[in-house]
Structures are given as C-alpha cells and as structure tokens.
PDB file of C-alpha atoms in Angstrom:
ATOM      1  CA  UNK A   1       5.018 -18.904  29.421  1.00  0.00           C
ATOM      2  CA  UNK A   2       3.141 -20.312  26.276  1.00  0.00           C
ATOM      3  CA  UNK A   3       5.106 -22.412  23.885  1.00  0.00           C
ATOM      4  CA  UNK A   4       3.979 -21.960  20.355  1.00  0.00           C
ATOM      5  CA  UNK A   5       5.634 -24.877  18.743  1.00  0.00           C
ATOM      6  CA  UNK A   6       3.958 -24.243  15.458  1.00  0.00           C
ATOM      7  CA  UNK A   7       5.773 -21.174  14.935  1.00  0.00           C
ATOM      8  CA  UNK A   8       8.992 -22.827  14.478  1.00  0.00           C
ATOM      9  CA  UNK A   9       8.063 -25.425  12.737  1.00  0.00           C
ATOM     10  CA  UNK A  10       6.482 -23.285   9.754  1.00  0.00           C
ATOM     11  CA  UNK A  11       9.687 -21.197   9.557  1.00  0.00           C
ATOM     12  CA  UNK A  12      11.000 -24.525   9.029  1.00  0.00           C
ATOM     13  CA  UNK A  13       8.660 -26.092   6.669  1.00  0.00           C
ATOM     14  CA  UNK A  14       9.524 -21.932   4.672  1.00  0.00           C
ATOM     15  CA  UNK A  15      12.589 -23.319   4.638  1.00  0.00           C
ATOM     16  CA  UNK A  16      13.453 -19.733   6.629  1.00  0.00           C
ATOM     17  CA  UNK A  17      16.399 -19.195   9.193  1.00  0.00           C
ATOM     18  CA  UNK A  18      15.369 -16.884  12.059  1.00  0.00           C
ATOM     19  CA  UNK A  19      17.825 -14.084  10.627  1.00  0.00           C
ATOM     20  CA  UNK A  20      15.832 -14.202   6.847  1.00  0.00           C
ATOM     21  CA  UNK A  21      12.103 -14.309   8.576  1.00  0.00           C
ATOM     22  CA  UNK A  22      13.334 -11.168  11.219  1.00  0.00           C
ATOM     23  CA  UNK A  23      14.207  -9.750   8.067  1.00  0.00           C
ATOM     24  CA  UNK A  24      10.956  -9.672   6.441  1.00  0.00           C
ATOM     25  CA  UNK A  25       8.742  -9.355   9.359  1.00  0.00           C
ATOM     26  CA  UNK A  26      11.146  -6.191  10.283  1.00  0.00           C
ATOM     27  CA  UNK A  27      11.755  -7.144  14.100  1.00  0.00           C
ATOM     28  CA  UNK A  28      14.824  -8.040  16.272  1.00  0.00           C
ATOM     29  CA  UNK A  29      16.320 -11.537  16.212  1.00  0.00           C
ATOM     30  CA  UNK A  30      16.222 -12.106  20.023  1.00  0.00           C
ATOM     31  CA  UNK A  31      12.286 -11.049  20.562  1.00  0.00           C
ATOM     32  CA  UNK A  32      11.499 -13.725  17.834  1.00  0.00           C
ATOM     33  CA  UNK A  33      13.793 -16.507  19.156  1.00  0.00           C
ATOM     34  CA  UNK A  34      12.043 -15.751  22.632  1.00  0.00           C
ATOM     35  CA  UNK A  35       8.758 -16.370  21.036  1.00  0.00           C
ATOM     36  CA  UNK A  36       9.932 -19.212  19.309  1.00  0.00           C
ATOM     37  CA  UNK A  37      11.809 -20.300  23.040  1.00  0.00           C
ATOM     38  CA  UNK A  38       8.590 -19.740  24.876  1.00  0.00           C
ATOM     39  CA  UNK A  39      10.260 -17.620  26.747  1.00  0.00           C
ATOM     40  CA  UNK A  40       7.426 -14.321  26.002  1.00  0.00           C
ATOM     41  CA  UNK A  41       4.265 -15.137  24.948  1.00  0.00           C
ATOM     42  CA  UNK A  42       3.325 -14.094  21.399  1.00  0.00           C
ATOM     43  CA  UNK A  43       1.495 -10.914  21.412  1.00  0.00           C
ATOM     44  CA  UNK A  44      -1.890 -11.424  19.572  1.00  0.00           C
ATOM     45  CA  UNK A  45      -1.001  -8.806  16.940  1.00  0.00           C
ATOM     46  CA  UNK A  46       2.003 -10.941  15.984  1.00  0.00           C
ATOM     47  CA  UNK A  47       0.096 -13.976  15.894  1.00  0.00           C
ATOM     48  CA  UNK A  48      -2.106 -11.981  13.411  1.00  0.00           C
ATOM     49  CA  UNK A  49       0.891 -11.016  11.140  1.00  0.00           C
ATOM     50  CA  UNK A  50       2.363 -14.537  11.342  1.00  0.00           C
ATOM     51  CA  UNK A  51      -0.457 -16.438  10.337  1.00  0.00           C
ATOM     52  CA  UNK A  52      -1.180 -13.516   7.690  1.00  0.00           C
ATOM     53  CA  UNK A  53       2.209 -14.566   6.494  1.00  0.00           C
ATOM     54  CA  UNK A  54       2.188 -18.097   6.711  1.00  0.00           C
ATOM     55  CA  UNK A  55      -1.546 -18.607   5.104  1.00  0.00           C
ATOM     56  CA  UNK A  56      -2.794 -19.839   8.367  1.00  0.00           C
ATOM     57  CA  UNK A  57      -5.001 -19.906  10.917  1.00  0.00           C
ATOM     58  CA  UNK A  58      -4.316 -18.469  14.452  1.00  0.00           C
ATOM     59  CA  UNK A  59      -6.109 -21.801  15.851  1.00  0.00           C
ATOM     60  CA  UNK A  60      -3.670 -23.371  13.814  1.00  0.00           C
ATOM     61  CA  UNK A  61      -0.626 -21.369  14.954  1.00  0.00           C
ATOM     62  CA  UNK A  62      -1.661 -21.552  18.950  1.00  0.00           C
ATOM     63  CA  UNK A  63      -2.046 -25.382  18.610  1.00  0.00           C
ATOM     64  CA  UNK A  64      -6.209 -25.911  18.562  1.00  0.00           C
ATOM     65  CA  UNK A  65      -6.166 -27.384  15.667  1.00  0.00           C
ATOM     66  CA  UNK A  66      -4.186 -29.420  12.920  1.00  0.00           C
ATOM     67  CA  UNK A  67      -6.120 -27.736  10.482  1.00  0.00           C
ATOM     68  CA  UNK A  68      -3.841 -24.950   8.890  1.00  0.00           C
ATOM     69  CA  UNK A  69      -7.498 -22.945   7.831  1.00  0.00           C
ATOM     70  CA  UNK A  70      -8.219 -23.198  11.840  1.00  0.00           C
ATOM     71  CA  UNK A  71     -11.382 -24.743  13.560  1.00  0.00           C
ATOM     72  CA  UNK A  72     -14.275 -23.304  11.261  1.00  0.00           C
ATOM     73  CA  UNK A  73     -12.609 -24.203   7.953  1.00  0.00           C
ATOM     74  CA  UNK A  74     -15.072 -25.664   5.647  1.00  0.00           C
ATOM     75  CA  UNK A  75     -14.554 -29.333   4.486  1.00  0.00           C
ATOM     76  CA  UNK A  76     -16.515 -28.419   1.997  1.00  0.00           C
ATOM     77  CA  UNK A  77     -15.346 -29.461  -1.924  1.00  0.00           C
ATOM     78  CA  UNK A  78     -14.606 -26.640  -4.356  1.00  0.00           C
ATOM     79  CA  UNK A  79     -17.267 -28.430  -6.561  1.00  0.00           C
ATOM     80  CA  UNK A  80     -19.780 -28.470  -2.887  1.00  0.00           C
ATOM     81  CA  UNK A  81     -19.353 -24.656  -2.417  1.00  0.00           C
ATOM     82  CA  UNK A  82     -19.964 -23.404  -6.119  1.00  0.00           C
ATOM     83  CA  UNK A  83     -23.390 -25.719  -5.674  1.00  0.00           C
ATOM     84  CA  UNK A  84     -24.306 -24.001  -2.029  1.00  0.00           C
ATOM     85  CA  UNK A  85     -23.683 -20.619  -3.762  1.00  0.00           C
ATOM     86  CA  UNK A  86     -25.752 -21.013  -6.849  1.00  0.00           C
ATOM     87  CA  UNK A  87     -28.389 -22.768  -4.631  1.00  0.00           C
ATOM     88  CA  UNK A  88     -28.714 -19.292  -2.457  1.00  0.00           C
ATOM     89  CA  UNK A  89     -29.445 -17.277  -5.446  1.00  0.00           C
ATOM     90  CA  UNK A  90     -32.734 -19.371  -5.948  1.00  0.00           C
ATOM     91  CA  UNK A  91     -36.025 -18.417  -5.178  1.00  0.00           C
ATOM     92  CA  UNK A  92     -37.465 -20.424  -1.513  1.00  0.00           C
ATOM     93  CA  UNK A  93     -40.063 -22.415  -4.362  1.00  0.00           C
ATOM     94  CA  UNK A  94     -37.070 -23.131  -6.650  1.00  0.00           C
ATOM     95  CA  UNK A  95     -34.829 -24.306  -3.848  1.00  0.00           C
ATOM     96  CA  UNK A  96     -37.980 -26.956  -2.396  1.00  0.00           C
ATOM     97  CA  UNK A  97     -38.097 -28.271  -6.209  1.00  0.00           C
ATOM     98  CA  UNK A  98     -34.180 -29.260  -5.799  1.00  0.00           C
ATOM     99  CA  UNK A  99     -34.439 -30.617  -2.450  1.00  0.00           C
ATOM    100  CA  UNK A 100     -37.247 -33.119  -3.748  1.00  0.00           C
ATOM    101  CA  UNK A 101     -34.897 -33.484  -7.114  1.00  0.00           C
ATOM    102  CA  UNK A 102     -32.280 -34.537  -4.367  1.00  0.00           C
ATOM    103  CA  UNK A 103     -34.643 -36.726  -2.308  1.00  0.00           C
ATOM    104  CA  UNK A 104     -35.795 -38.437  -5.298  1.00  0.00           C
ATOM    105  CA  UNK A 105     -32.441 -39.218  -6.870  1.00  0.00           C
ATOM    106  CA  UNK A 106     -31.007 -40.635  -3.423  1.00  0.00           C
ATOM    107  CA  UNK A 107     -34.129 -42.932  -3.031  1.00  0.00           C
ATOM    108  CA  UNK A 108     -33.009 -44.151  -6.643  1.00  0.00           C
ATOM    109  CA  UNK A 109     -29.147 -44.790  -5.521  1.00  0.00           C
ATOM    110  CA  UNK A 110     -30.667 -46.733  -2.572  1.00  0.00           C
ATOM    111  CA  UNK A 111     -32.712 -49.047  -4.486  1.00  0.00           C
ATOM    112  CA  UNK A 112     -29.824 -49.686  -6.888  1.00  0.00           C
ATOM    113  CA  UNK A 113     -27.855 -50.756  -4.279  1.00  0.00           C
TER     114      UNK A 113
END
C-alpha cells in the first residue's frame, strides 16, 4: 500500500489529534489512522477534501512535490502577476512598445554595470 506521509504530518503541523480532524472531516477514526498507517490507500476523493482542507496541493499531499501549491504553482511575485495581467489587456501594438521599453531599459542596466 501507498504511504502518504504528508498527511500526518499536516495534521501535525494543525496542531490536530486524529479524534479532532475525524471530527471535522465527519469519518471514522480507524479508516483515517489506516490512511495515515498506509495500511489503505487514500481514495482520490479524500485526497481532494484533504488538500481542500489543508490549502494544498494533491502533488503536495502524494509526495511530488515540496511545494504546498503542487508542481504548476507559479513562482511568480504578487507584484510579477498584477504586471502579466495588466499587460494582457493591451492591444498586440501596445504590448511590442513595452517589450522594446523593456529591451531598452535592460541594455541601460547592462551598460551601468
């Protein structure tokens, strides 16, 4: 059977017993510790609802990844993505005239260098 380490160790990091998360998520104490045992694998469906409650990834929760947003999670700034989004609303002209903005200003940091 398939271990899911990560499952225990953000009921831990919740600072959650087995009997409080049960609780919440509404299911029987053994079929969780079994999960948690790798003694059943997790169903997908509880994977779903575990990583909906944790704030997770599934990658994250079946051990892909470190990553708690999973394997496509943008590294992207906050600052980065409010830039891509205003860029999209631009006309295709508009969009060339900030590329060679871009272009030009980067030349400029080079030479300062």
């Amino acid at each position: 059977m398939q271990r899911y380490n990560r499952i225990k160790d953000l009921r831990e990091d919740s600072d959650l017993t087995q009997e409080q998360l049960v609780s919440q998520l509404g299911m029987h104490k053994t079929t969780y510790t079994n999960y948690e045992q790798g003694k059943h694998t997790v169903p997908f469906d509880f994977a779903v609802t575990l990583a909906k409650f944790y704030g997770v990834s599934i990658d994250y929760i079946a051990g892909l990844t470190n990553n708690k947003k999973g394997l496509t999670a943008s590294t992207l700034s906050p600052y980065e993505s409010e830039l891509i989004e205003k860029v999209r609303q631009l006309s295709e002209m508009d969009k060339g005239r900030i590329m060679g903005t871009v272009d030009t200003l980067i030349d400029e940091a080079n030479k300062r260098k």
